[in-house]
Amino acid sequence: MSRAPLRLGVAGLGRAFTLMLPTLAADERVTIVAATDPFTPACERLAREFGARIHPNVEALAADPGVDAIYVATPHQMHAAHIALAAAGGKHVLVEKPLAISLSECDAIIAATSAAGVHLIVGPSHSFDAPVLAARALIESGEFGSVRMLSAQMHTDFLYRPRRPEELDTAQGGGVVFSQGAHQIDIVRLLAGGLATTVRAHTGNWDPARPTEGAYAGLIGFAGGAFASVLYSGYGHYDSDEAMGWVTELGGKKNADNYQSGRARLAAVTDAADEMRRKAARNYGGADYVPGAKPAHHEHFGSVLIACERGDLRLTPDGVAIYGSAGRRTHSLPPPIIPRKTVIDELTAAIFDGVPPLHDGAWSRATLEVCLALLESGRSCREVALTRQVALARPVSSPQA
C-alpha cells in the first residue's frame, strides 16, 4: 500500500469516536472518507465537515472500495460482528477496547482478521499514553533492573455519566471492568511485560439504580514474580485528577470547583430515554457537542507507580518521575502536538511497514482474560489462573513528539 493518507471508514460516531476525533482530524497520515451510524445528525455533520460518504450499515461500509481501514467504535457487544464484516471486506481494523466481551469472540475475531490478511489494532487504551510507553522503554533500558511491583489506582464519576441501558448491564459488556479495566489492565500488563499468571479480586456493585460493577480491586501475579495491585472506583466521590495536578484523563485542565457535577447532571434525568438523549447530545453531531481543545498535557489513567530493583518510576501527565538510588530526576516529554498520536503511529507502522503492533488481537484477548478473571474472582472469592497470556510482541521505543 502506498504512503498516501490512510483512507479511514468509521463504524460508530458515538462517544468513543467523539474522543478520538481530534486525533483523526489532526494527523495527516489518516483521512476520514466514510462512516455509518444510526444517529443521523452525526452522519450529516461528518459529511459536511469531512466530505465523508455515509453508508446505511457496517456491511456497506466494509464493501466501500475507497476505504483502506475501518475504525470500529460501536458498542462492545457488537465488535465481533462488525470486525468480521470489515475483515471480509479486506479492510484493516482499528477497534476500540475491549476487543470483545468473551474469549470465544476474541478467538473468532483473530481468526477472521488472520484469514483475511488484514491488520488488527485494539485501542486506544491508556497503554498507548506517551508516559506509559516512555516508562516501558526506561524499564527495557536495564538501568532499573526488573519490575518487582506495580500499583495503579483511579477514581472517577464513570458510573454517573449518561449511559445507555446496556452500559449498565455486565452481561452486555457494561460496568467499569470492561470499560475501564481494559485501560488499567493494559497499562500494568505492558509495564510488567504482559505475562500475567493469576488474579485475585473483589468487585463492588453498590448502587441499585446503576446495577453493574462500579468498582474493583485486584492483585495480579506475573511470570518472574512481579505483581500488580489495581484499584478503580467510578462512584463519583474522590477524583484522581486531584492527584494529577487537576489534569484531566484527556490531558486538559480541570476546574476543581466542578466537584460532583456528574451526579448533579444525572439527578436531572427523568428516565432511561432522557438519559440516552443526554448522552447523544454531548457526542459528535449532538446539540451539546463541543469540539475537544488541544491538550497541554498527555493523557493519564490515575496514579501508576512501578517499583523496580534499582528505582521507582511514577507516571505523570508530563513524563516519568524517577526515584533512583542516586536521587530523583524527571524524564520529561514534550506536550503532545497531536493527541493520541501513538495510536496512529502503531496503525500506520503495521499497515505501511509491517511492524508488529503491540496492541494486536492476541495481546488484547489476554487483557480481556484478566478483566474476565477480575469478575470471576469477585464472584467466587477465589484466585483465578490465567492461560491465554502473551508477552509484548516487540521492544517498546520512547514515543516521539
Coordinates of C-alpha atoms in Angstrom, one line a residue:
M1 CA 0.0 0.0 0.0
S2 CA 1.3 3.5 -0.9
R3 CA 2.0 6.0 1.8
A4 CA -0.9 8.3 0.8
P5 CA -3.1 9.1 3.8
L6 CA -4.8 6.0 5.1
R7 CA -8.4 6.2 4.0
L8 CA -10.4 5.5 7.1
G9 CA -14.0 4.5 7.4
V10 CA -15.7 4.8 10.8
A11 CA -18.3 2.4 12.2
G12 CA -19.9 4.3 15.1
L13 CA -19.9 8.0 15.7
G14 CA -20.7 7.9 19.4
R15 CA -18.6 8.8 22.5
A16 CA -15.5 6.8 21.5
F17 CA -15.4 8.5 18.1
T18 CA -16.0 11.9 19.7
L19 CA -12.9 11.4 21.9
M20 CA -10.8 10.1 19.0
L21 CA -11.9 12.7 16.5
P22 CA -9.2 15.4 17.5
T23 CA -6.6 12.8 16.6
L24 CA -8.1 11.7 13.3
A25 CA -8.7 15.3 12.3
A26 CA -5.2 16.5 13.1
D27 CA -3.0 13.6 11.9
E28 CA -2.2 13.9 8.2
R29 CA -1.4 10.2 7.9
V30 CA -5.2 9.4 8.0
T31 CA -8.2 10.9 6.4
I32 CA -11.9 10.1 7.2
V33 CA -13.6 9.2 4.0
A34 CA -16.7 7.2 5.0
A35 CA -18.9 6.3 8.0
T36 CA -22.0 4.7 9.3
D37 CA -24.1 5.4 12.4
P38 CA -27.8 5.3 13.2
F39 CA -27.6 8.9 14.7
T40 CA -28.4 11.0 11.6
P41 CA -27.2 14.4 12.9
A42 CA -23.7 12.9 13.4
C43 CA -23.6 11.5 9.9
E44 CA -24.8 14.7 8.4
R45 CA -22.2 16.7 10.3
L46 CA -19.4 14.3 9.2
A47 CA -20.5 14.5 5.6
R48 CA -20.5 18.3 5.8
E49 CA -17.2 18.7 7.6
F50 CA -15.1 15.9 6.1
G51 CA -16.9 15.2 2.8
A52 CA -17.4 11.6 4.1
R53 CA -19.6 9.1 2.3
I54 CA -22.4 7.9 4.6
H55 CA -23.4 4.2 4.4
P56 CA -26.6 2.6 5.8
N57 CA -24.7 -0.1 7.7
V58 CA -21.3 -1.6 8.5
E59 CA -21.7 -4.2 5.7
A60 CA -22.0 -1.4 3.1
L61 CA -19.1 0.5 4.7
A62 CA -16.9 -2.7 4.6
A63 CA -17.7 -3.0 0.9
D64 CA -16.6 0.5 0.0
P65 CA -13.6 0.2 -2.3
G66 CA -12.4 3.6 -1.3
V67 CA -11.8 2.6 2.3
D68 CA -8.5 1.1 3.4
A69 CA -9.2 0.6 7.1
I70 CA -12.2 0.7 9.4
Y71 CA -12.2 2.2 12.9
V72 CA -14.8 0.1 14.8
A73 CA -16.2 2.3 17.6
T74 CA -19.5 0.6 18.0
P75 CA -20.7 -0.8 21.4
H76 CA -18.6 -3.6 23.0
Q77 CA -21.1 -6.3 22.2
M78 CA -21.1 -5.5 18.5
H79 CA -17.3 -5.6 17.9
A80 CA -17.1 -9.3 16.9
A81 CA -19.8 -9.0 14.2
H82 CA -18.5 -5.7 12.9
I83 CA -14.9 -6.8 12.7
A84 CA -15.9 -9.9 10.8
L85 CA -17.6 -7.7 8.2
A86 CA -14.6 -5.4 8.0
A87 CA -12.2 -8.3 7.5
A88 CA -14.4 -9.9 4.9
G89 CA -14.2 -6.7 3.0
G90 CA -10.4 -6.8 3.1
K91 CA -10.2 -3.8 5.5
H92 CA -7.6 -3.3 8.2
V93 CA -9.2 -2.7 11.6
L94 CA -8.7 -0.3 14.5
V95 CA -11.2 -1.3 17.1
E96 CA -12.0 0.3 20.5
K97 CA -11.2 -1.6 23.6
P98 CA -12.2 -4.0 24.8
L99 CA -11.7 -6.3 21.8
A100 CA -14.9 -8.1 22.7
I101 CA -16.8 -9.3 25.8
S102 CA -15.9 -13.0 25.6
L103 CA -12.7 -15.0 24.8
S104 CA -14.6 -17.0 22.2
E105 CA -15.5 -13.8 20.4
C106 CA -11.8 -12.8 20.6
D107 CA -10.8 -16.1 19.0
A108 CA -13.3 -15.6 16.2
I109 CA -12.0 -12.0 15.6
I110 CA -8.4 -13.1 15.5
A111 CA -9.2 -16.0 13.1
A112 CA -11.2 -13.7 10.8
T113 CA -8.6 -11.0 10.5
S114 CA -5.8 -13.5 10.1
A115 CA -7.6 -15.4 7.4
A116 CA -8.3 -12.1 5.6
G117 CA -4.6 -11.0 5.9
V118 CA -5.5 -7.7 7.5
H119 CA -4.0 -6.0 10.5
L120 CA -5.9 -5.7 13.8
I121 CA -5.0 -3.0 16.3
V122 CA -7.0 -2.6 19.5
G123 CA -7.2 0.9 21.0
P124 CA -6.9 3.5 22.1
S125 CA -6.3 2.2 25.6
H126 CA -4.3 4.2 28.0
S127 CA -1.4 1.9 27.5
F128 CA -0.9 4.0 24.3
D129 CA -0.2 7.0 26.5
A130 CA 3.2 8.5 25.9
P131 CA 4.3 8.4 29.6
V132 CA 3.4 4.7 29.8
L133 CA 5.4 3.9 26.7
A134 CA 8.3 6.0 27.9
A135 CA 8.3 4.1 31.3
R136 CA 8.4 0.8 29.5
A137 CA 11.3 2.0 27.4
L138 CA 13.1 3.0 30.6
I139 CA 12.5 -0.4 32.1
E140 CA 13.8 -2.1 28.9
S141 CA 17.0 0.0 29.1
G142 CA 18.0 -2.1 32.1
E143 CA 19.0 0.8 34.2
F144 CA 16.5 0.0 37.0
G145 CA 16.6 -3.8 36.9
S146 CA 13.5 -6.0 36.8
V147 CA 10.0 -4.8 37.6
R148 CA 9.0 -6.1 41.1
M149 CA 5.7 -4.4 41.9
L150 CA 3.2 -2.1 40.3
S151 CA 0.3 -0.1 41.9
A152 CA -2.4 1.5 39.8
Q153 CA -5.4 3.5 41.2
M154 CA -8.1 5.5 39.5
H155 CA -11.2 7.2 40.9
T156 CA -13.8 8.9 38.6
D157 CA -17.5 9.5 38.2
F158 CA -17.8 6.9 35.4
L159 CA -21.0 5.4 36.7
Y160 CA -22.8 8.7 36.9
R161 CA -22.2 9.9 33.3
P162 CA -25.1 9.5 30.9
R163 CA -25.3 5.8 29.9
R164 CA -27.2 3.6 27.5
P165 CA -29.0 0.7 29.3
E166 CA -26.5 -1.9 28.1
E167 CA -23.7 0.1 29.6
L168 CA -25.2 -0.7 33.0
D169 CA -25.6 -4.4 32.1
T170 CA -22.5 -6.6 32.8
A171 CA -23.7 -9.3 30.5
Q172 CA -23.6 -6.9 27.6
G173 CA -20.1 -5.5 28.5
G174 CA -21.3 -2.9 30.8
G175 CA -19.7 -1.7 34.0
V176 CA -16.2 -0.5 34.9
V177 CA -14.4 -3.8 34.5
F178 CA -15.0 -4.0 30.7
S179 CA -14.9 -0.2 30.0
Q180 CA -12.2 0.9 32.4
G181 CA -10.4 -2.3 33.5
A182 CA -9.4 -2.7 29.8
H183 CA -7.3 0.5 30.2
Q184 CA -5.8 -0.2 33.6
I185 CA -5.0 -3.9 32.9
D186 CA -3.4 -3.0 29.5
I187 CA -1.2 -0.5 31.3
V188 CA 0.1 -2.9 34.0
R189 CA 0.5 -5.8 31.6
L190 CA 2.6 -3.6 29.2
L191 CA 4.8 -2.3 32.1
A192 CA 5.3 -5.8 33.5
G193 CA 5.9 -7.4 30.1
G194 CA 2.5 -9.0 29.5
L195 CA 2.6 -12.5 31.1
A196 CA 0.1 -12.3 33.9
T197 CA -0.4 -15.6 35.7
T198 CA -3.1 -15.2 38.4
V199 CA -5.8 -12.8 39.6
R200 CA -7.4 -12.4 43.0
A201 CA -10.1 -9.7 43.2
H202 CA -13.1 -8.1 44.8
T203 CA -15.7 -6.1 42.8
G204 CA -18.3 -3.5 44.0
N205 CA -21.9 -3.2 42.8
W206 CA -23.3 -0.8 45.4
D207 CA -26.0 1.3 43.7
P208 CA -29.2 -0.4 42.7
A209 CA -30.0 2.4 40.3
R210 CA -26.8 1.6 38.4
P211 CA -26.8 -2.2 38.6
T212 CA -23.4 -3.2 37.4
E213 CA -19.8 -3.2 38.8
G214 CA -18.8 0.3 39.7
A215 CA -15.5 -0.6 41.4
Y216 CA -12.9 -3.3 41.7
A217 CA -9.7 -4.1 43.4
G218 CA -7.3 -6.8 42.3
L219 CA -3.9 -8.4 42.8
I220 CA -2.3 -9.7 39.6
G221 CA 0.7 -12.1 39.6
F222 CA 3.1 -12.1 36.7
A223 CA 5.7 -14.6 35.4
G224 CA 9.0 -14.0 37.1
G225 CA 7.4 -13.0 40.4
A226 CA 6.3 -9.4 39.8
F227 CA 2.8 -8.4 41.0
A228 CA 0.4 -5.5 40.4
S229 CA -2.4 -4.1 42.6
V230 CA -5.1 -2.4 40.6
L231 CA -8.0 -0.4 42.0
Y232 CA -10.8 1.5 40.3
S233 CA -13.9 3.3 41.5
G234 CA -16.4 5.0 39.3
Y235 CA -18.7 6.1 42.1
G236 CA -18.0 9.8 41.7
H237 CA -16.6 11.0 45.1
Y238 CA -12.8 11.3 45.2
D239 CA -11.4 12.3 41.8
S240 CA -7.9 11.0 40.8
D241 CA -7.4 14.2 38.7
E242 CA -6.7 15.9 42.0
A243 CA -3.5 13.8 42.5
M244 CA -2.5 14.6 38.9
G245 CA -2.5 18.3 39.4
W246 CA -6.0 18.7 38.2
V247 CA -5.0 17.5 34.8
T248 CA -7.9 15.5 33.3
E249 CA -7.7 12.0 31.9
L250 CA -7.6 13.5 28.4
G251 CA -4.8 15.9 29.3
G252 CA -6.7 19.1 29.7
K253 CA -7.1 21.3 32.8
K254 CA -10.0 20.7 35.2
N255 CA -11.8 23.2 37.4
A256 CA -11.7 21.7 40.9
D257 CA -14.9 23.6 41.7
N258 CA -16.9 21.3 39.4
Y259 CA -16.8 18.6 42.1
Q260 CA -19.9 16.4 41.9
S261 CA -21.1 17.9 38.6
G262 CA -21.6 14.4 37.1
R263 CA -24.0 13.3 39.9
A264 CA -25.8 16.7 39.7
R265 CA -26.4 16.4 36.0
L266 CA -27.6 12.8 36.4
A267 CA -30.1 13.9 39.1
A268 CA -31.9 15.9 36.5
V269 CA -32.5 12.9 34.2
T270 CA -36.2 11.9 34.1
D271 CA -36.0 8.3 32.7
A272 CA -33.8 6.0 30.6
A273 CA -34.9 7.6 27.3
D274 CA -33.9 11.0 28.6
E275 CA -30.6 9.7 29.7
M276 CA -29.9 8.3 26.2
R277 CA -30.9 11.7 24.7
R278 CA -28.4 13.5 27.0
K279 CA -25.7 11.0 26.1
A280 CA -26.2 11.6 22.4
A281 CA -26.4 15.3 22.8
R282 CA -22.9 15.7 24.1
N283 CA -21.4 13.5 21.3
Y284 CA -20.4 14.5 17.8
G285 CA -23.4 15.8 16.0
G286 CA -25.4 16.4 19.2
A287 CA -26.8 19.7 20.4
D288 CA -24.3 20.0 23.3
Y289 CA -21.2 18.8 21.4
V290 CA -18.1 20.9 21.9
P291 CA -15.0 20.1 19.9
G292 CA -12.1 19.0 22.0
A293 CA -9.4 21.5 22.7
K294 CA -5.8 20.7 22.1
P295 CA -4.5 19.3 25.4
A296 CA -1.5 20.8 27.2
H297 CA -0.5 17.5 28.8
H298 CA -0.5 13.8 28.0
E299 CA -3.5 11.7 28.8
H300 CA -3.3 9.6 32.1
F301 CA -5.2 6.9 33.9
G302 CA -4.7 8.0 37.5
S303 CA -1.8 7.0 39.8
V304 CA 0.7 4.4 38.4
L305 CA 3.8 3.6 40.4
I306 CA 6.4 1.0 39.2
A307 CA 8.8 -0.5 41.8
C308 CA 11.9 -1.9 40.2
E309 CA 15.0 -3.5 41.6
R310 CA 17.1 -0.3 41.5
G311 CA 14.5 2.5 41.5
D312 CA 10.8 3.5 41.3
L313 CA 9.1 5.1 38.3
R314 CA 5.9 7.2 38.7
L315 CA 3.8 8.2 35.7
T316 CA 2.8 11.9 35.4
P317 CA 0.9 13.8 32.7
D318 CA 4.2 15.3 31.5
G319 CA 6.5 12.3 31.6
V320 CA 8.0 9.9 34.2
A321 CA 9.3 10.8 37.6
I322 CA 12.3 8.7 38.5
Y323 CA 13.4 7.8 42.1
G324 CA 16.8 6.2 41.9
S325 CA 19.5 5.2 44.3
A326 CA 21.4 8.4 43.4
G327 CA 18.5 10.8 43.7
R328 CA 15.4 12.0 41.9
R329 CA 15.0 13.2 38.4
T330 CA 12.4 13.6 35.7
H331 CA 12.2 12.1 32.3
S332 CA 10.2 14.9 30.6
L333 CA 8.1 14.5 27.5
P334 CA 7.2 17.5 25.2
P335 CA 3.5 18.4 25.2
P336 CA 1.5 16.4 22.6
I337 CA 1.3 18.1 19.2
I338 CA -1.4 15.6 18.2
P339 CA -3.4 13.8 21.0
R340 CA -3.2 10.0 20.8
K341 CA -0.6 10.2 18.0
T342 CA 0.8 6.9 19.3
V343 CA -2.3 5.1 18.1
I344 CA -1.8 6.3 14.5
D345 CA 1.9 5.5 14.9
E346 CA 1.1 1.9 15.6
L347 CA -1.7 1.7 13.0
T348 CA 0.3 3.1 10.1
A349 CA 3.5 1.3 11.0
A350 CA 1.7 -2.0 10.9
I351 CA -0.1 -1.3 7.6
F352 CA 2.7 0.5 5.7
D353 CA 5.8 -1.1 7.2
G354 CA 4.7 -4.4 8.5
V355 CA 5.8 -3.6 12.1
P356 CA 4.1 -6.0 14.5
P357 CA 1.6 -4.0 16.6
L358 CA 1.9 -4.1 20.3
H359 CA -1.9 -4.0 20.8
D360 CA -2.8 -6.8 18.4
G361 CA -5.6 -9.4 18.8
A362 CA -3.7 -11.8 21.0
W363 CA -2.5 -9.0 23.3
S364 CA -6.0 -7.6 23.7
R365 CA -7.5 -11.1 24.2
A366 CA -5.0 -11.5 27.1
T367 CA -6.1 -8.2 28.6
L368 CA -9.8 -9.3 28.3
E369 CA -8.9 -12.6 30.0
V370 CA -7.6 -10.6 33.0
C371 CA -10.8 -8.5 33.1
L372 CA -13.0 -11.6 33.0
A373 CA -10.9 -13.1 35.8
L374 CA -11.5 -10.0 37.9
L375 CA -15.2 -10.6 37.5
E376 CA -14.9 -14.4 38.2
S377 CA -12.7 -13.9 41.2
G378 CA -15.1 -11.2 42.6
R379 CA -18.0 -13.7 42.3
S380 CA -16.2 -16.8 43.6
C381 CA -13.8 -15.2 46.2
R382 CA -11.1 -17.4 44.8
E383 CA -7.8 -16.9 42.9
V384 CA -8.2 -17.4 39.1
A385 CA -5.4 -18.9 37.0
L386 CA -4.7 -17.4 33.5
T387 CA -4.0 -19.4 30.4
R388 CA -4.2 -17.1 27.4
Q389 CA -1.4 -14.6 28.2
V390 CA 1.2 -13.3 25.8
A391 CA 4.4 -11.3 26.0
L392 CA 5.0 -8.0 24.3
A393 CA 5.4 -8.6 20.5
R394 CA 8.5 -6.3 20.3
P395 CA 10.6 -3.9 22.3
V396 CA 9.0 -0.5 23.1
S397 CA 10.6 2.8 22.0
S398 CA 10.1 6.0 23.8
P399 CA 7.5 8.0 21.8
Q400 CA 8.4 10.9 19.7
A401 CA 6.5 14.2 19.6

